[in-house]
Short mmCIF file of N, CA and C in Angstrom, two decimals:
data_model
loop_
_atom_site.label_atom_id
_atom_site.label_comp_id
_atom_site.label_asym_id
_atom_site.label_seq_id
_atom_site.Cartn_x
_atom_site.Cartn_y
_atom_site.Cartn_z
N MET K 1 126.25 88.11 73.83
CA MET K 1 126.10 88.56 72.30
C MET K 1 126.69 88.52 71.31
N PRO K 2 125.47 87.46 70.05
CA PRO K 2 126.36 87.07 68.86
C PRO K 2 127.20 88.55 67.92
N THR K 3 127.70 87.86 67.62
CA THR K 3 128.36 88.97 66.71
C THR K 3 129.30 88.44 65.59
N VAL K 4 128.17 89.09 64.01
CA VAL K 4 128.17 88.39 63.33
C VAL K 4 128.87 89.43 62.09
N ARG K 5 129.04 88.48 60.81
CA ARG K 5 130.05 88.99 60.15
C ARG K 5 129.81 88.88 58.82
N VAL K 6 129.49 90.44 58.15
CA VAL K 6 128.60 90.02 56.59
C VAL K 6 129.87 89.79 56.06
N TYR K 7 130.06 89.63 54.90
CA TYR K 7 131.07 90.01 53.90
C TYR K 7 130.24 90.31 52.76
N VAL K 8 130.76 90.95 52.33
CA VAL K 8 130.18 91.88 50.69
C VAL K 8 131.36 91.63 49.61
N THR K 9 131.44 90.82 48.31
CA THR K 9 132.20 91.24 47.73
C THR K 9 130.92 91.64 46.54
N LEU K 10 132.42 92.58 45.26
CA LEU K 10 131.90 91.76 44.09
C LEU K 10 132.07 90.11 43.16
N LYS K 11 131.14 90.80 42.43
CA LYS K 11 130.94 88.87 41.89
C LYS K 11 131.87 88.89 41.04
N PRO K 12 132.46 88.47 41.07
CA PRO K 12 133.63 87.46 40.26
C PRO K 12 133.99 88.53 38.86
N SER K 13 132.48 88.35 37.62
CA SER K 13 132.17 87.70 36.62
C SER K 13 133.02 89.67 35.96
N LEU K 14 133.18 90.91 37.49
CA LEU K 14 132.68 91.83 37.22
C LEU K 14 134.93 92.68 37.31
N LEU K 15 134.86 93.51 36.33
CA LEU K 15 135.96 94.65 37.08
C LEU K 15 135.76 94.80 37.72
N ASP K 16 137.58 94.65 39.36
CA ASP K 16 137.65 95.52 40.39
C ASP K 16 138.67 96.10 40.53
N SER K 17 137.77 97.77 39.86
CA SER K 17 139.01 98.87 39.71
C SER K 17 140.52 99.19 40.99
N ALA K 18 139.61 99.43 41.68
CA ALA K 18 140.29 99.48 43.77
C ALA K 18 141.39 98.34 43.32
N GLY K 19 140.81 97.16 43.13
CA GLY K 19 141.52 96.11 43.43
C GLY K 19 142.91 95.52 42.88
N ARG K 20 142.66 96.50 40.92
CA ARG K 20 143.26 96.66 40.60
C ARG K 20 145.13 97.61 40.06
N THR K 21 143.97 98.15 41.42
CA THR K 21 145.11 99.25 41.52
C THR K 21 145.15 98.92 42.86
N VAL K 22 145.31 98.21 43.90
CA VAL K 22 145.99 97.99 45.18
C VAL K 22 147.96 96.55 44.44
N THR K 23 146.94 95.85 43.09
CA THR K 23 148.08 94.92 43.00
C THR K 23 149.19 95.09 41.86
N ASP K 24 148.53 96.56 41.43
CA ASP K 24 149.74 97.60 40.78
C ASP K 24 150.50 97.93 41.72
N SER K 25 150.17 98.48 42.61
CA SER K 25 150.90 99.53 43.97
C SER K 25 151.19 98.60 44.28
N LEU K 26 150.90 96.59 44.87
CA LEU K 26 152.03 96.57 45.83
C LEU K 26 153.23 95.87 44.53
N GLN K 27 152.34 95.71 43.04
CA GLN K 27 153.42 94.98 42.56
C GLN K 27 155.22 96.27 42.16
N LYS K 28 155.03 97.63 42.00
CA LYS K 28 155.31 98.44 42.55
C LYS K 28 156.51 98.69 44.21
N LEU K 29 155.87 98.39 45.07
CA LEU K 29 156.42 98.27 45.74
C LEU K 29 157.36 97.13 46.13
N GLY K 30 157.39 96.63 44.76
CA GLY K 30 158.38 95.38 45.32
C GLY K 30 158.13 93.89 45.27
N PHE K 31 157.07 94.04 45.30
CA PHE K 31 155.96 92.47 45.83
C PHE K 31 154.97 92.15 44.54
N ASP K 32 156.38 91.57 43.96
CA ASP K 32 155.89 90.64 42.89
C ASP K 32 155.17 89.59 43.12
N GLU K 33 155.03 88.83 44.05
CA GLU K 33 154.30 87.60 44.69
C GLU K 33 152.50 87.97 44.78
N VAL K 34 152.40 89.39 44.50
CA VAL K 34 151.16 89.71 44.46
C VAL K 34 150.37 89.52 42.83
N LYS K 35 149.27 88.38 42.69
CA LYS K 35 148.61 87.89 41.40
C LYS K 35 147.16 88.96 41.10
N ASP K 36 147.10 89.06 41.86
CA ASP K 36 145.67 89.01 42.29
C ASP K 36 145.05 89.65 43.20
N ALA K 37 144.66 91.07 43.51
CA ALA K 37 143.28 91.41 44.77
C ALA K 37 142.15 92.02 44.44
N ARG K 38 141.61 91.52 45.21
CA ARG K 38 140.42 92.59 45.32
C ARG K 38 139.59 92.57 46.69
N ILE K 39 138.65 93.54 46.10
CA ILE K 39 138.70 94.81 47.97
C ILE K 39 136.88 94.21 47.77
N GLY K 40 136.60 94.06 49.38
CA GLY K 40 135.63 94.14 49.44
C GLY K 40 135.07 94.76 50.96
N LYS K 41 133.80 94.18 51.49
CA LYS K 41 133.62 95.09 53.18
C LYS K 41 133.33 94.16 54.28
N VAL K 42 133.09 94.00 54.33
CA VAL K 42 132.93 93.69 56.00
C VAL K 42 131.87 94.44 57.47
N ILE K 43 130.91 93.60 57.83
CA ILE K 43 129.84 94.22 57.73
C ILE K 43 129.68 93.49 59.19
N GLU K 44 130.68 94.06 61.04
CA GLU K 44 130.73 94.02 62.23
C GLU K 44 129.27 93.78 62.48
N MET K 45 129.04 93.09 63.49
CA MET K 45 127.29 93.94 63.90
C MET K 45 127.46 93.36 65.42
N VAL K 46 126.40 93.35 66.29
CA VAL K 46 126.16 93.26 67.21
C VAL K 46 124.67 93.26 67.62
N VAL K 47 124.44 91.38 67.21
CA VAL K 47 122.79 90.92 67.08
C VAL K 47 122.08 89.73 68.26
N GLU K 48 121.35 90.38 68.35
CA GLU K 48 120.82 90.22 70.30
C GLU K 48 119.10 89.89 70.21
N PRO K 49 118.47 89.13 69.34
CA PRO K 49 118.40 87.50 69.55
C PRO K 49 119.38 87.33 68.02
N TYR K 50 120.28 86.41 67.51
CA TYR K 50 120.93 86.35 65.74
C TYR K 50 119.59 85.37 64.73
N ASP K 51 119.11 85.80 64.26
CA ASP K 51 118.09 85.12 63.39
C ASP K 51 118.60 84.74 61.90
N GLU K 52 119.62 83.67 61.57
CA GLU K 52 120.33 83.36 60.29
C GLU K 52 119.15 84.01 59.27
N ALA K 53 118.11 83.82 58.85
CA ALA K 53 116.72 84.63 58.27
C ALA K 53 117.30 85.47 58.48
N ARG K 54 117.21 86.34 59.44
CA ARG K 54 116.96 87.71 58.72
C ARG K 54 117.98 88.75 58.76
N VAL K 55 119.03 87.92 59.06
CA VAL K 55 120.12 88.63 58.58
C VAL K 55 120.24 88.21 57.80
N ARG K 56 120.09 87.79 56.40
CA ARG K 56 119.84 87.50 55.14
C ARG K 56 119.63 88.88 54.33
N GLU K 57 118.03 88.69 55.16
CA GLU K 57 117.24 89.87 55.17
C GLU K 57 118.05 91.59 54.77
N MET K 58 118.34 91.30 55.56
CA MET K 58 120.11 93.00 55.95
C MET K 58 120.47 92.71 54.81
N GLY K 59 121.23 91.81 54.45
CA GLY K 59 122.32 92.17 53.59
C GLY K 59 121.53 91.76 52.22
N GLU K 60 120.67 91.20 51.56
CA GLU K 60 119.66 91.40 50.24
C GLU K 60 119.45 92.83 50.57
N ARG K 61 118.67 93.44 51.74
CA ARG K 61 117.50 94.76 51.10
C ARG K 61 118.86 96.30 51.74
N LEU K 62 119.39 95.88 52.54
CA LEU K 62 119.83 96.98 52.31
C LEU K 62 122.09 97.16 52.75
N LEU K 63 122.91 95.73 52.87
CA LEU K 63 123.75 95.28 52.51
C LEU K 63 124.86 95.07 51.73
N ALA K 64 124.32 94.32 50.71
CA ALA K 64 124.89 94.45 49.50
C ALA K 64 123.83 94.95 48.51
N ASN K 65 124.43 96.01 47.14
CA ASN K 65 123.88 95.34 45.97
C ASN K 65 123.69 94.44 46.14
N PRO K 66 122.33 93.69 45.04
CA PRO K 66 122.59 92.14 45.33
C PRO K 66 123.02 91.79 43.28
N VAL K 67 122.58 93.04 42.36
CA VAL K 67 122.94 92.77 41.01
C VAL K 67 124.23 92.56 41.05
N ILE K 68 125.03 93.54 41.72
CA ILE K 68 126.95 93.21 41.35
C ILE K 68 127.78 93.02 42.49
N GLU K 69 126.76 91.74 43.61
CA GLU K 69 127.60 92.37 44.96
C GLU K 69 127.10 90.50 45.31
N ASN K 70 127.74 89.28 45.87
CA ASN K 70 127.55 88.73 46.94
C ASN K 70 128.09 89.14 48.50
N PHE K 71 127.38 88.03 48.75
CA PHE K 71 127.76 88.48 50.70
C PHE K 71 127.53 87.16 51.00
N ARG K 72 128.62 86.67 51.85
CA ARG K 72 128.33 85.51 53.68
C ARG K 72 128.03 85.93 54.12
N ILE K 73 127.85 84.48 55.56
CA ILE K 73 127.48 85.55 57.00
C ILE K 73 127.97 84.48 57.59
N GLU K 74 128.80 85.23 58.86
CA GLU K 74 129.86 84.17 59.53
C GLU K 74 129.71 84.56 61.39
N VAL K 75 129.22 83.76 62.41
CA VAL K 75 129.01 84.39 63.62
C VAL K 75 130.17 83.67 64.35
N ALA K 76 130.33 84.62 64.68
CA ALA K 76 132.35 84.63 65.79
C ALA K 76 131.51 84.62 66.65
N GLY K 77 130.60 84.17 67.27
CA GLY K 77 130.22 83.77 68.97
C GLY K 77 129.48 85.20 69.44
N MET V 1 147.71 77.83 44.70
CA MET V 1 147.91 79.15 44.74
C MET V 1 146.42 79.20 46.21
N PRO V 2 148.22 80.25 46.80
CA PRO V 2 146.98 80.73 47.82
C PRO V 2 146.83 81.80 48.20
N THR V 3 145.31 81.63 48.78
CA THR V 3 144.23 83.17 48.53
C THR V 3 145.33 83.43 50.43
N VAL V 4 145.07 84.94 49.94
CA VAL V 4 145.42 85.00 51.33
C VAL V 4 143.87 86.93 51.79
N ARG V 5 143.79 86.60 52.93
CA ARG V 5 142.95 88.49 53.39
C ARG V 5 142.83 88.96 53.74
N VAL V 6 143.29 90.41 53.71
CA VAL V 6 144.05 90.97 54.53
C VAL V 6 142.41 91.79 54.98
N TYR V 7 142.17 92.04 56.08
CA TYR V 7 140.89 92.17 57.18
C TYR V 7 141.59 93.09 57.68
N VAL V 8 141.28 94.40 57.88
CA VAL V 8 141.65 96.00 57.43
C VAL V 8 139.78 96.67 58.45
N THR V 9 139.97 96.52 59.96
CA THR V 9 139.35 97.94 60.61
C THR V 9 139.60 98.99 61.53
N LEU V 10 139.14 99.19 61.82
CA LEU V 10 139.15 100.87 61.74
C LEU V 10 139.58 100.73 63.95
N LYS V 11 140.08 101.65 64.31
CA LYS V 11 140.09 101.07 65.40
C LYS V 11 139.46 101.06 66.48
N PRO V 12 138.91 100.00 67.44
CA PRO V 12 137.80 100.53 68.02
C PRO V 12 137.54 101.64 69.01
N SER V 13 138.82 102.23 69.59
CA SER V 13 138.10 103.89 69.89
C SER V 13 137.57 104.76 69.22
N LEU V 14 137.68 104.54 67.60
CA LEU V 14 137.79 105.73 67.07
C LEU V 14 136.24 105.36 66.32
N LEU V 15 135.52 106.78 65.90
CA LEU V 15 134.00 106.81 66.17
C LEU V 15 133.85 106.35 64.49
N ASP V 16 132.82 105.35 64.01
CA ASP V 16 132.88 104.80 62.18
C ASP V 16 131.83 105.45 62.34
N SER V 17 131.44 106.75 61.59
CA SER V 17 130.28 107.17 61.03
C SER V 17 129.37 106.63 60.33
N ALA V 18 130.00 105.27 59.35
CA ALA V 18 129.42 104.48 58.20
C ALA V 18 128.72 103.54 58.78
N GLY V 19 129.39 103.27 59.65
CA GLY V 19 128.47 102.42 60.92
C GLY V 19 128.25 102.48 61.89
N ARG V 20 127.86 103.44 61.82
CA ARG V 20 126.67 104.19 63.04
C ARG V 20 125.47 104.73 61.95
N THR V 21 125.82 104.86 60.80
CA THR V 21 124.43 105.02 59.28
C THR V 21 124.01 103.85 59.39
N VAL V 22 124.43 102.61 59.10
CA VAL V 22 123.97 101.39 58.86
C VAL V 22 123.20 101.45 59.94
N THR V 23 123.70 100.93 61.54
CA THR V 23 123.07 100.91 62.27
C THR V 23 121.63 101.69 62.14
N ASP V 24 121.45 102.53 62.06
CA ASP V 24 120.52 103.30 62.00
C ASP V 24 119.87 103.63 61.33
N SER V 25 120.75 102.40 60.19
CA SER V 25 119.42 102.21 58.80
C SER V 25 118.85 101.19 59.12
N LEU V 26 119.33 100.47 59.24
CA LEU V 26 118.95 98.43 59.84
C LEU V 26 117.82 99.51 60.44
N GLN V 27 117.84 99.44 62.12
CA GLN V 27 117.15 99.95 62.87
C GLN V 27 115.77 100.66 62.39
N LYS V 28 115.95 100.89 60.99
CA LYS V 28 115.03 102.01 60.30
C LYS V 28 114.07 101.44 60.06
N LEU V 29 114.89 99.78 59.28
CA LEU V 29 114.27 99.53 58.56
C LEU V 29 113.29 97.85 59.05
N GLY V 30 113.38 98.05 61.22
CA GLY V 30 112.61 97.46 61.49
C GLY V 30 114.24 95.82 61.90
N PHE V 31 114.45 96.08 61.86
CA PHE V 31 115.79 95.12 62.62
C PHE V 31 116.79 95.70 63.72
N ASP V 32 114.89 95.64 64.99
CA ASP V 32 116.29 95.73 65.76
C ASP V 32 116.72 95.57 66.55
N GLU V 33 117.01 94.39 66.08
CA GLU V 33 118.38 93.16 67.85
C GLU V 33 119.86 93.93 66.54
N VAL V 34 119.83 94.84 65.98
CA VAL V 34 121.35 95.33 66.26
C VAL V 34 121.36 96.33 67.13
N LYS V 35 122.72 95.41 66.97
CA LYS V 35 123.19 96.80 68.50
C LYS V 35 123.81 97.50 68.13
N ASP V 36 124.77 97.48 66.89
CA ASP V 36 126.93 98.35 67.23
C ASP V 36 126.72 97.02 65.10
N ALA V 37 126.76 98.13 65.11
CA ALA V 37 127.82 97.84 63.22
C ALA V 37 129.36 98.57 62.86
N ARG V 38 130.13 97.67 62.52
CA ARG V 38 131.14 98.82 62.22
C ARG V 38 131.85 98.07 61.35
N ILE V 39 132.41 99.29 59.82
CA ILE V 39 132.50 98.68 58.77
C ILE V 39 133.96 98.27 58.48
N GLY V 40 134.60 97.28 57.60
CA GLY V 40 135.65 97.60 57.01
C GLY V 40 135.30 96.83 56.08
N LYS V 41 137.45 96.63 55.82
CA LYS V 41 136.94 96.47 54.55
C LYS V 41 137.83 95.10 54.86
N VAL V 42 137.99 93.76 53.68
CA VAL V 42 138.92 92.92 52.88
C VAL V 42 139.55 92.72 51.97
N ILE V 43 140.92 92.72 51.87
CA ILE V 43 141.18 92.52 50.58
C ILE V 43 142.12 91.49 50.13
N GLU V 44 141.16 90.94 49.15
CA GLU V 44 141.77 89.28 48.88
C GLU V 44 142.64 89.02 47.98
N MET V 45 143.97 88.07 48.32
CA MET V 45 144.99 88.41 46.68
C MET V 45 145.44 87.16 46.61
N VAL V 46 145.56 86.72 45.40
CA VAL V 46 146.43 85.42 45.61
C VAL V 46 147.61 85.68 45.49
N VAL V 47 148.49 84.83 46.12
CA VAL V 47 150.40 85.60 47.25
C VAL V 47 151.30 83.81 47.06
N GLU V 48 151.92 83.78 45.41
CA GLU V 48 152.52 82.84 45.22
C GLU V 48 153.57 83.56 45.68
N PRO V 49 155.16 82.64 45.70
CA PRO V 49 155.04 81.91 46.85
C PRO V 49 154.37 83.15 48.90
N TYR V 50 153.42 82.55 49.17
CA TYR V 50 153.25 83.00 50.87
C TYR V 50 154.30 83.09 52.15
N ASP V 51 154.91 84.50 52.19
CA ASP V 51 155.31 84.11 53.42
C ASP V 51 154.51 85.33 53.89
N GLU V 52 154.18 85.27 55.25
CA GLU V 52 153.75 85.84 55.95
C GLU V 52 154.40 87.58 56.75
N ALA V 53 155.21 87.22 56.90
CA ALA V 53 156.26 88.98 57.09
C ALA V 53 155.48 89.90 55.69
N ARG V 54 156.15 89.30 54.57
CA ARG V 54 156.02 90.08 53.75
C ARG V 54 154.49 90.40 53.51
N VAL V 55 153.73 89.89 54.29
CA VAL V 55 151.61 90.74 53.93
C VAL V 55 151.70 91.09 55.08
N ARG V 56 152.52 90.89 56.62
CA ARG V 56 152.16 91.74 57.16
C ARG V 56 152.22 93.40 56.62
N GLU V 57 154.07 92.99 56.11
CA GLU V 57 154.83 94.68 55.30
C GLU V 57 153.88 94.82 54.36
N MET V 58 152.91 94.55 53.74
CA MET V 58 152.21 95.29 52.92
C MET V 58 150.33 95.67 53.69
N GLY V 59 150.56 95.13 54.29
CA GLY V 59 149.65 95.36 55.59
C GLY V 59 149.88 97.25 56.26
N GLU V 60 151.13 96.89 56.52
CA GLU V 60 152.17 98.37 56.86
C GLU V 60 151.82 99.01 56.32
N ARG V 61 152.28 98.63 54.81
CA ARG V 61 152.40 99.64 54.51
C ARG V 61 152.20 100.80 53.57
N LEU V 62 150.42 99.54 52.75
CA LEU V 62 149.92 100.06 51.14
C LEU V 62 148.59 99.46 52.23
N LEU V 63 147.93 98.59 52.38
CA LEU V 63 147.08 98.00 53.38
C LEU V 63 145.83 98.69 53.89
N ALA V 64 146.80 98.98 55.22
CA ALA V 64 145.99 99.72 55.90
C ALA V 64 146.72 101.01 56.62
N ASN V 65 146.17 101.52 57.55
CA ASN V 65 146.31 103.21 58.02
C ASN V 65 146.65 103.00 59.01
N PRO V 66 148.04 102.65 59.51
CA PRO V 66 147.69 102.19 61.04
C PRO V 66 147.97 102.90 61.64
N VAL V 67 147.68 104.18 62.08
CA VAL V 67 147.27 105.35 62.65
C VAL V 67 146.17 105.12 62.92
N ILE V 68 145.06 104.64 62.11
CA ILE V 68 143.32 105.28 62.31
C ILE V 68 143.60 103.30 63.21
N GLU V 69 143.75 102.26 62.46
CA GLU V 69 143.11 101.24 61.50
C GLU V 69 144.31 100.07 62.16
N ASN V 70 143.68 98.80 62.12
CA ASN V 70 144.19 97.39 62.05
C ASN V 70 144.11 96.59 61.05
N PHE V 71 144.56 95.87 60.92
CA PHE V 71 144.35 94.42 60.27
C PHE V 71 144.55 93.08 60.80
N ARG V 72 144.09 91.77 60.28
CA ARG V 72 144.62 91.40 60.89
C ARG V 72 144.63 89.98 59.40
N ILE V 73 145.36 89.13 59.18
CA ILE V 73 145.48 88.34 57.79
C ILE V 73 145.15 86.90 58.71
N GLU V 74 144.06 86.10 57.03
CA GLU V 74 143.90 84.73 57.14
C GLU V 74 144.36 84.17 55.84
N VAL V 75 144.92 82.77 56.10
CA VAL V 75 145.30 82.26 55.12
C VAL V 75 144.73 81.24 54.52
N ALA V 76 143.71 81.30 53.39
CA ALA V 76 142.33 80.52 53.24
C ALA V 76 143.07 79.47 52.06
N GLY V 77 143.71 78.23 51.97
CA GLY V 77 144.29 77.51 51.37
C GLY V 77 144.82 78.16 50.14
#
């Protein structure tokens, strides 16, 4: 059964305020080596049968908001 | 500058209600090939210098909730 991961991330030009909070919090804890953190989500699905075009359509119609987000698809066997 | 991704996922034994909603919604849209969807998050960080043990500590102390979540680390050059 193919496991498919769809990674959804905010477009790079947009301010990621949750990511900014994570960066600040990590630095406050002493992790000064963290320069920039951005947060995305990953949807892991069992898709049988797998068809990349259809998974792309899922991303466009439901999983991501194409106005502000990018997504990429990865198949994990 | 090493880009590090920390993937945080709910432990498999726990009910993922957001993932369940995504599965149901995709099936309602006609994507019947989706059997099970689970949702996680990914924190993408620039970490310089990179030290795996320290990134693991970030995961345990701030990025994941070890009671209900697992995480894994990936370095992307």
